[in-house]
Backbone atoms as SQL, in Angstrom:
CREATE TABLE atoms (id INTEGER PRIMARY KEY, chain TEXT, resi INTEGER, resn TEXT, atom TEXT, x REAL, y REAL, z REAL);
INSERT INTO atoms VALUES
  (1, 'A', 1, 'UNK', 'N', 27.011, 23.536, 8.911),
  (2, 'A', 1, 'UNK', 'CA', 27.152, 22.291, 9.428),
  (3, 'A', 1, 'UNK', 'C', 25.903, 21.745, 9.922),
  (4, 'A', 2, 'UNK', 'N', 25.489, 20.699, 9.840),
  (5, 'A', 2, 'UNK', 'CA', 24.342, 20.058, 9.963),
  (6, 'A', 2, 'UNK', 'C', 24.275, 19.626, 11.648),
  (7, 'A', 3, 'UNK', 'N', 22.773, 19.771, 12.065),
  (8, 'A', 3, 'UNK', 'CA', 22.584, 19.435, 13.437),
  (9, 'A', 3, 'UNK', 'C', 22.462, 18.289, 13.824),
  (10, 'A', 4, 'UNK', 'N', 22.883, 17.157, 14.759),
  (11, 'A', 4, 'UNK', 'CA', 22.699, 16.131, 14.946),
  (12, 'A', 4, 'UNK', 'C', 21.448, 15.939, 15.317),
  (13, 'A', 5, 'UNK', 'N', 21.042, 16.890, 16.072),
  (14, 'A', 5, 'UNK', 'CA', 19.699, 16.518, 16.651),
  (15, 'A', 5, 'UNK', 'C', 18.514, 16.910, 15.744),
  (16, 'A', 6, 'UNK', 'N', 18.698, 17.566, 14.544),
  (17, 'A', 6, 'UNK', 'CA', 17.830, 17.419, 13.515),
  (18, 'A', 6, 'UNK', 'C', 17.472, 16.031, 12.870),
  (19, 'A', 7, 'UNK', 'N', 18.823, 15.483, 12.688),
  (20, 'A', 7, 'UNK', 'CA', 18.753, 14.257, 11.811),
  (21, 'A', 7, 'UNK', 'C', 18.129, 13.120, 12.812),
  (22, 'A', 8, 'UNK', 'N', 18.747, 13.369, 14.195),
  (23, 'A', 8, 'UNK', 'CA', 18.099, 12.311, 14.891),
  (24, 'A', 8, 'UNK', 'C', 16.581, 12.197, 15.116),
  (25, 'A', 9, 'UNK', 'N', 15.943, 13.557, 15.152),
  (26, 'A', 9, 'UNK', 'CA', 14.347, 14.030, 15.104),
  (27, 'A', 9, 'UNK', 'C', 14.053, 13.612, 13.320),
  (28, 'A', 10, 'UNK', 'N', 14.596, 13.540, 12.587),
  (29, 'A', 10, 'UNK', 'CA', 14.127, 12.996, 11.529),
  (30, 'A', 10, 'UNK', 'C', 13.855, 11.779, 11.328),
  (31, 'A', 11, 'UNK', 'N', 15.031, 11.100, 11.927),
  (32, 'A', 11, 'UNK', 'CA', 14.571, 9.368, 12.007),
  (33, 'A', 11, 'UNK', 'C', 13.801, 9.133, 12.718),
  (34, 'A', 12, 'UNK', 'N', 13.605, 9.421, 14.132),
  (35, 'A', 12, 'UNK', 'CA', 12.478, 9.087, 15.005),
  (36, 'A', 12, 'UNK', 'C', 10.949, 9.414, 14.272),
  (37, 'A', 13, 'UNK', 'N', 11.018, 10.641, 13.390),
  (38, 'A', 13, 'UNK', 'CA', 9.571, 10.977, 12.806),
  (39, 'A', 13, 'UNK', 'C', 9.551, 9.766, 11.988),
  (40, 'A', 14, 'UNK', 'N', 10.659, 9.260, 11.090),
  (41, 'A', 14, 'UNK', 'CA', 10.523, 8.403, 9.741),
  (42, 'A', 14, 'UNK', 'C', 10.092, 7.002, 10.503),
  (43, 'A', 15, 'UNK', 'N', 10.583, 6.713, 11.448),
  (44, 'A', 15, 'UNK', 'CA', 10.267, 5.574, 12.124),
  (45, 'A', 15, 'UNK', 'C', 8.945, 5.423, 12.755),
  (46, 'A', 16, 'UNK', 'N', 8.231, 6.911, 13.447),
  (47, 'A', 16, 'UNK', 'CA', 6.691, 7.013, 14.181),
  (48, 'A', 16, 'UNK', 'C', 6.030, 6.732, 12.548),
  (49, 'A', 17, 'UNK', 'N', 6.345, 7.388, 11.333),
  (50, 'A', 17, 'UNK', 'CA', 5.539, 6.942, 10.433),
  (51, 'A', 17, 'UNK', 'C', 5.537, 5.478, 10.203),
  (52, 'A', 18, 'UNK', 'N', 6.669, 5.060, 10.074),
  (53, 'A', 18, 'UNK', 'CA', 6.373, 3.279, 9.470),
  (54, 'A', 18, 'UNK', 'C', 5.880, 2.570, 10.557),
  (55, 'A', 19, 'UNK', 'N', 5.911, 3.165, 11.911),
  (56, 'A', 19, 'UNK', 'CA', 5.352, 2.576, 12.657),
  (57, 'A', 19, 'UNK', 'C', 3.629, 2.693, 12.266),
  (58, 'A', 20, 'UNK', 'N', 3.169, 3.787, 12.298),
  (59, 'A', 20, 'UNK', 'CA', 1.931, 4.175, 12.105),
  (60, 'A', 20, 'UNK', 'C', 1.144, 3.511, 10.655),
  (61, 'A', 21, 'UNK', 'N', 1.973, 3.513, 9.843),
  (62, 'A', 21, 'UNK', 'CA', 1.648, 2.730, 8.516),
  (63, 'A', 21, 'UNK', 'C', 1.396, 0.987, 8.695),
  (64, 'A', 22, 'UNK', 'N', 2.192, 0.409, 9.450),
  (65, 'A', 22, 'UNK', 'CA', 2.108, -0.783, 9.847),
  (66, 'A', 22, 'UNK', 'C', 0.709, -0.928, 10.834),
  (67, 'A', 23, 'UNK', 'N', 0.784, 0.034, 11.646),
  (68, 'A', 23, 'UNK', 'CA', -0.237, -0.253, 12.487),
  (69, 'A', 23, 'UNK', 'C', -1.710, -0.428, 11.962),
  (70, 'A', 24, 'UNK', 'N', -1.743, 0.193, 10.489),
  (71, 'A', 24, 'UNK', 'CA', -2.678, 0.658, 9.895),
  (72, 'A', 24, 'UNK', 'C', -2.766, -0.711, 8.893),
  (73, 'A', 25, 'UNK', 'N', -2.152, -1.505, 8.913),
  (74, 'A', 25, 'UNK', 'CA', -2.089, -2.409, 7.528),
  (75, 'A', 25, 'UNK', 'C', -2.286, -3.907, 8.314),
  (76, 'A', 26, 'UNK', 'N', -3.547, -4.555, 7.560),
  (77, 'A', 26, 'UNK', 'CA', -4.299, -5.847, 8.015),
  (78, 'A', 26, 'UNK', 'C', -4.745, -6.580, 6.836),
  (79, 'A', 27, 'UNK', 'N', -5.028, -7.732, 7.147),
  (80, 'A', 27, 'UNK', 'CA', -5.755, -8.628, 6.159),
  (81, 'A', 27, 'UNK', 'C', -7.316, -7.898, 6.172),
  (82, 'A', 28, 'UNK', 'N', -7.722, -8.000, 4.827),
  (83, 'A', 28, 'UNK', 'CA', -9.045, -7.592, 4.952),
  (84, 'A', 28, 'UNK', 'C', -10.318, -8.484, 3.585),
  (85, 'A', 29, 'UNK', 'N', -11.173, -8.694, 3.884),
  (86, 'A', 29, 'UNK', 'CA', -11.845, -9.018, 2.773),
  (87, 'A', 29, 'UNK', 'C', -11.888, -8.090, 1.517),
  (88, 'A', 30, 'UNK', 'N', -11.783, -8.508, 0.374),
  (89, 'A', 30, 'UNK', 'CA', -12.210, -7.471, -0.683),
  (90, 'A', 30, 'UNK', 'C', -13.642, -6.839, -0.984),
  (91, 'A', 31, 'UNK', 'N', -14.465, -7.712, -0.533),
  (92, 'A', 31, 'UNK', 'CA', -15.873, -7.127, -0.466),
  (93, 'A', 31, 'UNK', 'C', -15.699, -6.071, 0.341),
  (94, 'A', 32, 'UNK', 'N', -14.961, -5.477, 1.341),
  (95, 'A', 32, 'UNK', 'CA', -14.993, -4.604, 2.088),
  (96, 'A', 32, 'UNK', 'C', -14.479, -3.170, 1.541),
  (97, 'A', 33, 'UNK', 'N', -13.605, -3.462, 0.855),
  (98, 'A', 33, 'UNK', 'CA', -12.918, -2.638, 0.094),
  (99, 'A', 33, 'UNK', 'C', -13.495, -2.031, -1.502),
  (100, 'A', 34, 'UNK', 'N', -14.664, -2.865, -1.648),
  (101, 'A', 34, 'UNK', 'CA', -15.373, -2.200, -2.885),
  (102, 'A', 34, 'UNK', 'C', -15.657, -0.924, -3.137),
  (103, 'A', 35, 'UNK', 'N', -16.266, -0.299, -2.289),
  (104, 'A', 35, 'UNK', 'CA', -16.613, 1.117, -2.318),
  (105, 'A', 35, 'UNK', 'C', -15.585, 2.339, -2.627),
  (106, 'A', 36, 'UNK', 'N', -14.289, 1.835, -2.076),
  (107, 'A', 36, 'UNK', 'CA', -13.012, 2.959, -2.467),
  (108, 'A', 36, 'UNK', 'C', -12.708, 2.090, -3.465),
  (109, 'A', 37, 'UNK', 'N', -12.839, 1.025, -4.146),
  (110, 'A', 37, 'UNK', 'CA', -12.294, 0.645, -5.456),
  (111, 'A', 37, 'UNK', 'C', -13.324, 1.552, -6.540),
  (112, 'A', 38, 'UNK', 'N', -14.657, 1.479, -6.171),
  (113, 'A', 38, 'UNK', 'CA', -15.582, 2.526, -7.039),
  (114, 'A', 38, 'UNK', 'C', -15.121, 3.828, -7.073),
  (115, 'A', 39, 'UNK', 'N', -14.381, 4.650, -5.997),
  (116, 'A', 39, 'UNK', 'CA', -13.804, 5.688, -5.974),
  (117, 'A', 39, 'UNK', 'C', -12.432, 5.821, -6.616),
  (118, 'A', 40, 'UNK', 'N', -12.203, 4.797, -7.001),
  (119, 'A', 40, 'UNK', 'CA', -10.504, 4.768, -7.650),
  (120, 'A', 40, 'UNK', 'C', -9.765, 4.989, -6.440),
  (121, 'A', 41, 'UNK', 'N', -9.632, 4.634, -5.705),
  (122, 'A', 41, 'UNK', 'CA', -8.702, 4.734, -4.417),
  (123, 'A', 41, 'UNK', 'C', -8.053, 3.868, -4.006),
  (124, 'A', 42, 'UNK', 'N', -8.212, 2.321, -4.971),
  (125, 'A', 42, 'UNK', 'CA', -7.490, 1.161, -4.529),
  (126, 'A', 42, 'UNK', 'C', -6.210, 0.956, -5.356),
  (127, 'A', 43, 'UNK', 'N', -5.088, 0.875, -4.905),
  (128, 'A', 43, 'UNK', 'CA', -3.803, 0.602, -5.856),
  (129, 'A', 43, 'UNK', 'C', -3.301, -0.662, -5.431),
  (130, 'A', 44, 'UNK', 'N', -2.601, -1.552, -6.307),
  (131, 'A', 44, 'UNK', 'CA', -2.602, -2.722, -6.355),
  (132, 'A', 44, 'UNK', 'C', -0.943, -2.699, -6.068),
  (133, 'A', 45, 'UNK', 'N', -0.380, -3.179, -5.298),
  (134, 'A', 45, 'UNK', 'CA', 0.978, -3.446, -4.984),
  (135, 'A', 45, 'UNK', 'C', 1.666, -5.075, -5.371),
  (136, 'A', 46, 'UNK', 'N', 2.315, -5.060, -6.497),
  (137, 'A', 46, 'UNK', 'CA', 3.165, -6.461, -6.714),
  (138, 'A', 46, 'UNK', 'C', 3.669, -7.176, -5.670),
  (139, 'A', 47, 'UNK', 'N', 3.747, -8.508, -5.595),
  (140, 'A', 47, 'UNK', 'CA', 4.003, -9.184, -4.062),
  (141, 'A', 47, 'UNK', 'C', 5.453, -9.279, -4.174),
  (142, 'A', 48, 'UNK', 'N', 6.180, -8.729, -5.318),
  (143, 'A', 48, 'UNK', 'CA', 7.609, -8.798, -5.569),
  (144, 'A', 48, 'UNK', 'C', 7.781, -7.532, -4.443),
  (145, 'A', 49, 'UNK', 'N', 7.256, -6.473, -4.028),
  (146, 'A', 49, 'UNK', 'CA', 7.503, -5.345, -3.478),
  (147, 'A', 49, 'UNK', 'C', 6.882, -5.611, -1.742),
  (148, 'A', 50, 'UNK', 'N', 7.588, -4.651, -0.637),
  (149, 'A', 50, 'UNK', 'CA', 7.174, -4.766, 0.473),
  (150, 'A', 50, 'UNK', 'C', 6.078, -3.958, 0.676),
  (151, 'A', 51, 'UNK', 'N', 5.000, -4.120, 0.983),
  (152, 'A', 51, 'UNK', 'CA', 3.802, -3.176, 0.908),
  (153, 'A', 51, 'UNK', 'C', 4.365, -2.282, 1.971),
  (154, 'A', 52, 'UNK', 'N', 4.837, -2.283, 3.165),
  (155, 'A', 52, 'UNK', 'CA', 4.903, -1.262, 4.082),
  (156, 'A', 52, 'UNK', 'C', 5.922, -0.044, 3.124),
  (157, 'A', 53, 'UNK', 'N', 6.833, -0.438, 2.659),
  (158, 'A', 53, 'UNK', 'CA', 7.872, 0.070, 1.929),
  (159, 'A', 53, 'UNK', 'C', 7.352, 0.999, 0.541),
  (160, 'A', 54, 'UNK', 'N', 6.141, 0.507, 0.288),
  (161, 'A', 54, 'UNK', 'CA', 5.343, 1.304, -0.670),
  (162, 'A', 54, 'UNK', 'C', 4.775, 1.949, -0.252),
  (163, 'A', 55, 'UNK', 'N', 4.000, 1.995, 1.305),
  (164, 'A', 55, 'UNK', 'CA', 3.065, 2.845, 1.746),
  (165, 'A', 55, 'UNK', 'C', 3.905, 4.067, 2.065),
  (166, 'A', 56, 'UNK', 'N', 5.259, 3.452, 2.539),
  (167, 'A', 56, 'UNK', 'CA', 5.937, 4.544, 2.988),
  (168, 'A', 56, 'UNK', 'C', 6.415, 5.405, 1.823),
  (169, 'A', 57, 'UNK', 'N', 6.746, 5.115, 0.941),
  (170, 'A', 57, 'UNK', 'CA', 7.164, 5.984, -0.252),
  (171, 'A', 57, 'UNK', 'C', 5.868, 6.970, -0.530),
  (172, 'A', 58, 'UNK', 'N', 5.099, 6.652, -0.452),
  (173, 'A', 58, 'UNK', 'CA', 3.586, 7.091, -0.660),
  (174, 'A', 58, 'UNK', 'C', 3.379, 8.568, 0.019),
  (175, 'A', 59, 'UNK', 'N', 3.514, 8.094, 1.323),
  (176, 'A', 59, 'UNK', 'CA', 2.999, 8.524, 2.457),
  (177, 'A', 59, 'UNK', 'C', 4.579, 9.703, 2.573),
  (178, 'A', 60, 'UNK', 'N', 5.709, 9.530, 2.035),
  (179, 'A', 60, 'UNK', 'CA', 6.467, 10.513, 2.117),
  (180, 'A', 60, 'UNK', 'C', 6.508, 11.347, 0.811),
  (181, 'A', 61, 'UNK', 'N', 5.604, 10.936, 0.088),
  (182, 'A', 61, 'UNK', 'CA', 5.381, 11.638, -1.132),
  (183, 'A', 61, 'UNK', 'C', 6.983, 11.782, -2.073),
  (184, 'A', 62, 'UNK', 'N', 7.382, 10.302, -2.089),
  (185, 'A', 62, 'UNK', 'CA', 8.418, 10.215, -2.796),
  (186, 'A', 62, 'UNK', 'C', 8.114, 10.074, -4.201),
  (187, 'A', 63, 'UNK', 'N', 8.297, 10.997, -5.152),
  (188, 'A', 63, 'UNK', 'CA', 7.871, 11.068, -6.385),
  (189, 'A', 63, 'UNK', 'C', 8.392, 10.037, -7.308),
  (190, 'A', 64, 'UNK', 'N', 10.019, 10.010, -6.995),
  (191, 'A', 64, 'UNK', 'CA', 10.977, 9.406, -7.796),
  (192, 'A', 64, 'UNK', 'C', 10.921, 8.040, -7.651),
  (193, 'A', 65, 'UNK', 'N', 10.360, 7.419, -6.400),
  (194, 'A', 65, 'UNK', 'CA', 10.173, 5.933, -6.121),
  (195, 'A', 65, 'UNK', 'C', 9.100, 5.412, -6.523),
  (196, 'A', 66, 'UNK', 'N', 7.707, 6.634, -6.477),
  (197, 'A', 66, 'UNK', 'CA', 6.834, 6.058, -7.100),
  (198, 'A', 66, 'UNK', 'C', 6.842, 5.889, -8.182),
  (199, 'A', 67, 'UNK', 'N', 7.191, 6.457, -9.264),
  (200, 'A', 67, 'UNK', 'CA', 7.224, 6.674, -10.527),
  (201, 'A', 67, 'UNK', 'C', 8.112, 5.113, -11.147),
  (202, 'A', 68, 'UNK', 'N', 9.151, 5.209, -10.429),
  (203, 'A', 68, 'UNK', 'CA', 9.854, 3.842, -10.933),
  (204, 'A', 68, 'UNK', 'C', 9.308, 2.500, -10.387),
  (205, 'A', 69, 'UNK', 'N', 8.222, 2.595, -9.467),
  (206, 'A', 69, 'UNK', 'CA', 7.498, 1.307, -9.095),
  (207, 'A', 69, 'UNK', 'C', 6.037, 1.020, -9.920),
  (208, 'A', 70, 'UNK', 'N', 6.086, 2.534, -10.846),
  (209, 'A', 70, 'UNK', 'CA', 4.719, 2.392, -11.687),
  (210, 'A', 70, 'UNK', 'C', 5.437, 2.102, -12.827),
  (211, 'A', 71, 'UNK', 'N', 6.364, 2.396, -13.075),
  (212, 'A', 71, 'UNK', 'CA', 7.178, 2.185, -14.829),
  (213, 'A', 71, 'UNK', 'C', 7.650, 0.598, -14.860),
  (214, 'A', 72, 'UNK', 'N', 7.933, 0.014, -13.552),
  (215, 'A', 72, 'UNK', 'CA', 8.283, -1.411, -13.839),
  (216, 'A', 72, 'UNK', 'C', 6.550, -2.287, -13.216),
  (217, 'A', 73, 'UNK', 'N', 5.466, -1.126, -13.412),
  (218, 'A', 73, 'UNK', 'CA', 4.234, -1.954, -13.206),
  (219, 'A', 73, 'UNK', 'C', 4.276, -2.773, -11.815),
  (220, 'A', 74, 'UNK', 'N', 4.961, -2.524, -10.999),
  (221, 'A', 74, 'UNK', 'CA', 4.719, -2.818, -9.579),
  (222, 'A', 74, 'UNK', 'C', 3.820, -2.491, -8.600),
  (223, 'A', 75, 'UNK', 'N', 3.630, -1.254, -9.154),
  (224, 'A', 75, 'UNK', 'CA', 1.904, -0.634, -8.473),
  (225, 'A', 75, 'UNK', 'C', 1.188, -0.316, -9.680),
  (226, 'A', 76, 'UNK', 'N', -0.303, -0.220, -9.432),
  (227, 'A', 76, 'UNK', 'CA', -1.052, -0.102, -10.578),
  (228, 'A', 76, 'UNK', 'C', -2.332, 0.356, -9.917),
  (229, 'A', 77, 'UNK', 'N', -3.486, 1.150, -10.598),
  (230, 'A', 77, 'UNK', 'CA', -4.505, 0.765, -9.919),
  (231, 'A', 77, 'UNK', 'C', -5.333, -0.147, -10.298),
  (232, 'A', 78, 'UNK', 'N', -6.305, -0.647, -9.112),
  (233, 'A', 78, 'UNK', 'CA', -7.101, -2.029, -9.456),
  (234, 'A', 78, 'UNK', 'C', -7.720, -2.180, -10.368),
  (235, 'A', 79, 'UNK', 'N', -7.817, -2.929, -11.168),
  (236, 'A', 79, 'UNK', 'CA', -8.525, -3.058, -12.385),
  (237, 'A', 79, 'UNK', 'C', -9.769, -3.715, -12.418),
  (238, 'A', 80, 'UNK', 'N', -10.706, -3.911, -13.018),
  (239, 'A', 80, 'UNK', 'CA', -11.949, -4.538, -13.172),
  (240, 'A', 80, 'UNK', 'C', -11.718, -5.958, -12.749),
  (241, 'A', 81, 'UNK', 'N', -10.816, -6.571, -13.698),
  (242, 'A', 81, 'UNK', 'CA', -10.661, -8.194, -13.626),
  (243, 'A', 81, 'UNK', 'C', -10.285, -8.496, -12.168),
  (244, 'A', 82, 'UNK', 'N', -9.331, -7.824, -11.601),
  (245, 'A', 82, 'UNK', 'CA', -8.870, -8.034, -10.240),
  (246, 'A', 82, 'UNK', 'C', -9.933, -7.904, -9.686),
  (247, 'A', 83, 'UNK', 'N', -10.688, -6.802, -9.603),
  (248, 'A', 83, 'UNK', 'CA', -11.836, -6.895, -8.431),
  (249, 'A', 83, 'UNK', 'C', -13.048, -7.745, -8.886),
  (250, 'A', 84, 'UNK', 'N', -13.019, -8.056, -9.959),
  (251, 'A', 84, 'UNK', 'CA', -14.035, -9.291, -9.976),
  (252, 'A', 84, 'UNK', 'C', -13.562, -10.796, -9.767),
  (253, 'A', 85, 'UNK', 'N', -12.334, -11.298, -9.778),
  (254, 'A', 85, 'UNK', 'CA', -11.724, -12.127, -9.326),
  (255, 'A', 85, 'UNK', 'C', -11.579, -12.094, -7.820),
  (256, 'A', 86, 'UNK', 'N', -11.353, -11.401, -7.300),
  (257, 'A', 86, 'UNK', 'CA', -11.382, -11.293, -5.841),
  (258, 'A', 86, 'UNK', 'C', -12.562, -11.350, -4.981),
  (259, 'A', 87, 'UNK', 'N', -13.733, -10.802, -5.594),
  (260, 'A', 87, 'UNK', 'CA', -14.544, -10.811, -5.341),
  (261, 'A', 87, 'UNK', 'C', -15.625, -12.298, -5.467),
  (262, 'A', 88, 'UNK', 'N', -15.362, -12.876, -6.562),
  (263, 'A', 88, 'UNK', 'CA', -15.721, -14.514, -6.826),
  (264, 'A', 88, 'UNK', 'C', -15.306, -15.173, -5.915),
  (265, 'A', 89, 'UNK', 'N', -13.808, -14.858, -5.477),
  (266, 'A', 89, 'UNK', 'CA', -12.850, -15.886, -4.809),
  (267, 'A', 89, 'UNK', 'C', -13.372, -15.526, -2.879),
  (268, 'A', 90, 'UNK', 'N', -13.777, -14.412, -2.879),
  (269, 'A', 90, 'UNK', 'CA', -14.174, -14.230, -1.456),
  (270, 'A', 90, 'UNK', 'C', -12.622, -13.558, -0.811),
  (271, 'A', 91, 'UNK', 'N', -11.696, -13.103, -1.948),
  (272, 'A', 91, 'UNK', 'CA', -10.159, -12.900, -1.575),
  (273, 'A', 91, 'UNK', 'C', -10.164, -11.834, -0.386),
  (274, 'A', 92, 'UNK', 'N', -8.853, -12.440, 0.555),
  (275, 'A', 92, 'UNK', 'CA', -8.565, -11.539, 1.760),
  (276, 'A', 92, 'UNK', 'C', -7.263, -11.020, 1.424),
  (277, 'A', 93, 'UNK', 'N', -7.237, -9.894, 1.218),
  (278, 'A', 93, 'UNK', 'CA', -5.912, -9.095, 0.888),
  (279, 'A', 93, 'UNK', 'C', -5.198, -8.131, 1.823),
  (280, 'A', 94, 'UNK', 'N', -3.746, -8.172, 1.808),
  (281, 'A', 94, 'UNK', 'CA', -3.326, -7.082, 2.928),
  (282, 'A', 94, 'UNK', 'C', -3.239, -5.955, 2.248),
  (283, 'A', 95, 'UNK', 'N', -3.742, -4.988, 3.235),
  (284, 'A', 95, 'UNK', 'CA', -4.147, -3.594, 2.853),
  (285, 'A', 95, 'UNK', 'C', -3.627, -2.554, 3.707),
  (286, 'A', 96, 'UNK', 'N', -3.031, -1.464, 3.393),
  (287, 'A', 96, 'UNK', 'CA', -2.742, -0.449, 4.081),
  (288, 'A', 96, 'UNK', 'C', -3.121, 1.093, 3.696),
  (289, 'A', 97, 'UNK', 'N', -3.642, 1.248, 4.566),
  (290, 'A', 97, 'UNK', 'CA', -3.991, 3.148, 4.313),
  (291, 'A', 97, 'UNK', 'C', -3.023, 4.037, 4.401),
  (292, 'A', 98, 'UNK', 'N', -3.206, 4.906, 3.398),
  (293, 'A', 98, 'UNK', 'CA', -2.083, 6.104, 3.074),
  (294, 'A', 98, 'UNK', 'C', -3.325, 7.027, 2.406),
  (295, 'A', 99, 'UNK', 'N', -3.876, 7.820, 3.561),
  (296, 'A', 99, 'UNK', 'CA', -5.027, 8.447, 3.008),
  (297, 'A', 99, 'UNK', 'C', -4.467, 9.407, 1.691),
  (298, 'A', 100, 'UNK', 'N', -5.315, 9.891, 0.823),
  (299, 'A', 100, 'UNK', 'CA', -6.697, 8.807, 0.533),
  (300, 'A', 100, 'UNK', 'C', -6.709, 7.681, -0.106),
  (301, 'A', 101, 'UNK', 'N', -5.493, 7.064, -0.367),
  (302, 'A', 101, 'UNK', 'CA', -5.602, 5.755, -1.017),
  (303, 'A', 101, 'UNK', 'C', -5.463, 4.326, -0.092),
  (304, 'A', 102, 'UNK', 'N', -5.599, 3.336, -0.466),
  (305, 'A', 102, 'UNK', 'CA', -5.756, 2.234, 0.179),
  (306, 'A', 102, 'UNK', 'C', -4.968, 1.017, -0.842),
  (307, 'A', 103, 'UNK', 'N', -3.761, 0.893, -0.356),
  (308, 'A', 103, 'UNK', 'CA', -2.869, 0.096, -1.226),
  (309, 'A', 103, 'UNK', 'C', -3.052, -1.483, -0.553),
  (310, 'A', 104, 'UNK', 'N', -3.267, -2.061, -1.579),
  (311, 'A', 104, 'UNK', 'CA', -3.386, -3.894, -1.457),
  (312, 'A', 104, 'UNK', 'C', -2.584, -4.647, -2.152),
  (313, 'A', 105, 'UNK', 'N', -2.466, -5.861, -1.759),
  (314, 'A', 105, 'UNK', 'CA', -1.574, -6.889, -2.410),
  (315, 'A', 105, 'UNK', 'C', -1.911, -8.252, -2.225),
  (316, 'A', 106, 'UNK', 'N', -1.932, -9.216, -2.859),
  (317, 'A', 106, 'UNK', 'CA', -2.434, -10.384, -2.495),
  (318, 'A', 106, 'UNK', 'C', -1.295, -11.288, -2.641),
  (319, 'A', 107, 'UNK', 'N', -0.917, -11.530, -1.403),
  (320, 'A', 107, 'UNK', 'CA', 0.475, -12.212, -0.905),
  (321, 'A', 107, 'UNK', 'C', 0.309, -13.117, 0.313),
  (322, 'A', 108, 'UNK', 'N', 0.524, -14.419, 0.203),
  (323, 'A', 108, 'UNK', 'CA', 0.065, -15.479, 0.846),
  (324, 'A', 108, 'UNK', 'C', 0.735, -15.297, 2.176),
  (325, 'A', 109, 'UNK', 'N', 0.145, -15.420, 3.487),
  (326, 'A', 109, 'UNK', 'CA', 0.637, -15.180, 4.765),
  (327, 'A', 109, 'UNK', 'C', 1.976, -15.825, 4.938),
  (328, 'A', 110, 'UNK', 'N', 2.287, -16.967, 4.048),
  (329, 'A', 110, 'UNK', 'CA', 3.794, -17.523, 4.193),
  (330, 'A', 110, 'UNK', 'C', 5.026, -17.197, 3.579),
  (331, 'A', 111, 'UNK', 'N', 4.386, -15.968, 2.757),
  (332, 'A', 111, 'UNK', 'CA', 5.465, -15.456, 2.195),
  (333, 'A', 111, 'UNK', 'C', 6.083, -14.465, 3.115);
């Protein structure tokens, strides 16, 4: 028989993790992320997905979900063309930190 307290504690832990991820998510200029890009630590998230949900899946090490996102090309490492475009346009991206990764998303504030 499962312990209801364990379930409540797990839910609280999950909510705390989501709150932490949300608190570490902000708009940032691409130029500030270039050194992380050079280290291969920046992952682009499709605007079809919720950035926080993807960060949460990564933080939870949810391999099945991450593999699904990757197979649908919803997440991928930032490529040179993206980096160049963002640099040339002084683009500001939404970014969320899930160490050692930085997830970025090019999404309008109105979406």
